Amino acid sequence: MPQKQKSKPVVLSELEKTLLTLLNGQRLYGTEFVDAIREASDGEREIGVGSLYPTLTRMEKKGFVRWEWGDETSGPRRKYYFITPYGKDVLEKDWRFHQRLRDYVSKEEMTSSPQAKAQVDKVQKLSKAR
């Protein structure tokens, strides 16, 4: 019986992660993305529409997001973007990977200093003695 091949993980760009995170649980239109990024970063990060819309288009082609027209009664119609189940799955896998990465780095930091190594050795000796 042939073994099931593991699929390659989807690697998200920093902007894709940001946009998917913003869409997790809500739908947004263009300037709402721009405003949310500016506000969340206290003005330190900005995104222009020249980067935003091409990225959203690529994300739509990858199946991460979809859009629908809003039902505005005045002003221009807006495209509201929302995360797809596939996009949510990819985002959650990315979050889990980064959590494991942070855990790994924390573990490495704990065992890299001489004091930490001595403490780990002491705990290991105590556990062997039991």
Short mmCIF file of C-alpha atoms in Angstrom, two decimals:
data_model
loop_
_atom_site.label_atom_id
_atom_site.label_comp_id
_atom_site.label_asym_id
_atom_site.label_seq_id
_atom_site.Cartn_x
_atom_site.Cartn_y
_atom_site.Cartn_z
CA MET A 1 0.00 0.00 0.00
CA PRO A 2 1.56 3.35 -1.00
CA GLN A 3 2.27 5.76 1.84
CA LYS A 4 0.42 9.03 1.93
CA GLN A 5 2.83 11.79 1.03
CA LYS A 6 3.03 14.75 3.34
CA SER A 7 2.02 17.96 1.64
CA LYS A 8 4.45 20.86 1.72
CA PRO A 9 3.54 23.55 4.22
CA VAL A 10 2.20 26.78 2.80
CA VAL A 11 4.58 29.63 3.54
CA LEU A 12 2.87 32.97 4.04
CA SER A 13 4.48 36.33 3.44
CA GLU A 14 4.44 38.78 6.34
CA LEU A 15 1.74 40.82 4.60
CA GLU A 16 -0.38 37.73 3.92
CA LYS A 17 -0.16 36.77 7.62
CA THR A 18 -1.16 40.28 8.63
CA LEU A 19 -4.14 40.40 6.27
CA LEU A 20 -5.36 36.90 7.20
CA THR A 21 -5.04 37.76 10.89
CA LEU A 22 -7.14 40.89 10.35
CA LEU A 23 -9.76 38.84 8.48
CA ASN A 24 -9.95 36.14 11.13
CA GLY A 25 -13.50 36.58 12.40
CA GLN A 26 -14.48 39.63 10.37
CA ARG A 27 -14.78 40.96 6.85
CA LEU A 28 -13.04 44.14 5.77
CA TYR A 29 -12.81 46.42 2.76
CA GLY A 30 -9.71 48.21 1.46
CA THR A 31 -9.31 51.27 3.64
CA GLU A 32 -10.26 49.27 6.74
CA PHE A 33 -7.12 47.17 6.21
CA VAL A 34 -5.01 50.31 5.86
CA ASP A 35 -6.53 51.89 8.99
CA ALA A 36 -6.29 48.70 11.08
CA ILE A 37 -2.60 48.20 10.28
CA ARG A 38 -1.81 51.83 11.04
CA GLU A 39 -3.78 51.75 14.29
CA ALA A 40 -2.46 48.37 15.51
CA SER A 41 1.13 49.52 14.95
CA ASP A 42 0.64 52.96 16.53
CA GLY A 43 1.44 54.46 13.14
CA GLU A 44 4.75 52.62 12.73
CA ARG A 45 3.52 50.45 9.84
CA GLU A 46 1.70 51.57 6.76
CA ILE A 47 0.41 49.78 3.72
CA GLY A 48 -0.50 51.43 0.48
CA VAL A 49 -3.22 50.31 -1.88
CA GLY A 50 -0.46 49.53 -4.41
CA SER A 51 0.61 46.66 -2.13
CA LEU A 52 -2.75 45.82 -0.60
CA TYR A 53 -4.86 45.00 -3.64
CA PRO A 54 -2.29 42.92 -5.55
CA THR A 55 -1.70 40.90 -2.37
CA LEU A 56 -5.43 40.37 -1.84
CA THR A 57 -5.74 39.25 -5.49
CA ARG A 58 -2.90 36.72 -5.03
CA MET A 59 -4.49 35.51 -1.80
CA GLU A 60 -7.79 35.04 -3.61
CA LYS A 61 -6.08 32.99 -6.33
CA LYS A 62 -4.46 30.83 -3.62
CA GLY A 63 -7.87 30.25 -2.04
CA PHE A 64 -7.09 32.09 1.23
CA VAL A 65 -9.73 34.80 0.83
CA ARG A 66 -12.89 35.60 -1.09
CA TRP A 67 -14.85 38.78 -1.48
CA GLU A 68 -18.38 39.96 -1.94
CA TRP A 69 -19.92 43.28 -2.80
CA GLY A 70 -21.28 45.30 0.10
CA ASP A 71 -24.86 46.50 0.17
CA GLU A 72 -24.11 50.21 0.57
CA THR A 73 -27.03 52.44 -0.24
CA SER A 74 -24.88 55.54 -0.63
CA GLY A 75 -21.36 56.11 -1.85
CA PRO A 76 -19.29 53.70 -3.88
CA ARG A 77 -19.81 49.95 -3.60
CA ARG A 78 -17.16 48.19 -1.57
CA LYS A 79 -15.53 44.81 -1.93
CA TYR A 80 -15.60 43.08 1.44
CA TYR A 81 -12.93 40.43 1.88
CA PHE A 82 -13.30 37.43 4.19
CA ILE A 83 -11.11 34.47 5.09
CA THR A 84 -11.99 31.07 3.63
CA PRO A 85 -11.87 27.84 5.66
CA TYR A 86 -8.65 26.99 3.79
CA GLY A 87 -7.16 30.41 4.61
CA LYS A 88 -8.08 29.94 8.27
CA ASP A 89 -6.44 26.49 8.29
CA VAL A 90 -3.25 27.87 6.71
CA LEU A 91 -3.17 30.76 9.20
CA GLU A 92 -3.69 28.46 12.19
CA LYS A 93 -0.89 26.15 10.99
CA ASP A 94 1.37 29.18 10.66
CA TRP A 95 0.47 30.31 14.20
CA ARG A 96 1.19 26.81 15.59
CA PHE A 97 4.56 26.72 13.81
CA HIS A 98 5.55 30.10 15.23
CA GLN A 99 4.44 29.05 18.71
CA ARG A 100 6.60 25.92 18.48
CA LEU A 101 9.45 28.09 17.22
CA ARG A 102 9.07 30.45 20.22
CA ASP A 103 8.96 27.45 22.56
CA TYR A 104 12.10 26.06 20.95
CA VAL A 105 13.95 29.36 21.29
CA SER A 106 12.85 29.70 24.93
CA LYS A 107 14.07 26.17 25.65
CA GLU A 108 17.40 26.91 23.97
CA GLU A 109 17.78 30.15 25.96
CA MET A 110 17.09 28.25 29.18
CA THR A 111 19.83 25.72 28.50
CA SER A 112 22.44 27.98 26.87
CA SER A 113 23.78 29.93 29.88
CA PRO A 114 26.20 28.24 32.31
CA GLN A 115 23.80 28.90 35.19
CA ALA A 116 20.90 27.37 33.31
CA LYS A 117 22.99 24.35 32.33
CA ALA A 118 24.01 23.83 35.95
CA GLN A 119 20.36 24.02 37.02
CA VAL A 120 19.31 21.52 34.34
CA ASP A 121 22.14 19.16 35.39
CA LYS A 122 21.07 19.45 39.02
CA VAL A 123 17.42 18.63 38.18
CA GLN A 124 18.50 15.69 36.02
CA LYS A 125 20.73 14.30 38.81
CA LEU A 126 17.90 14.62 41.31
CA SER A 127 15.46 12.86 39.00
CA LYS A 128 17.93 9.99 38.41
CA ALA A 129 18.45 9.59 42.15
CA ARG A 130 14.73 8.92 42.69
#
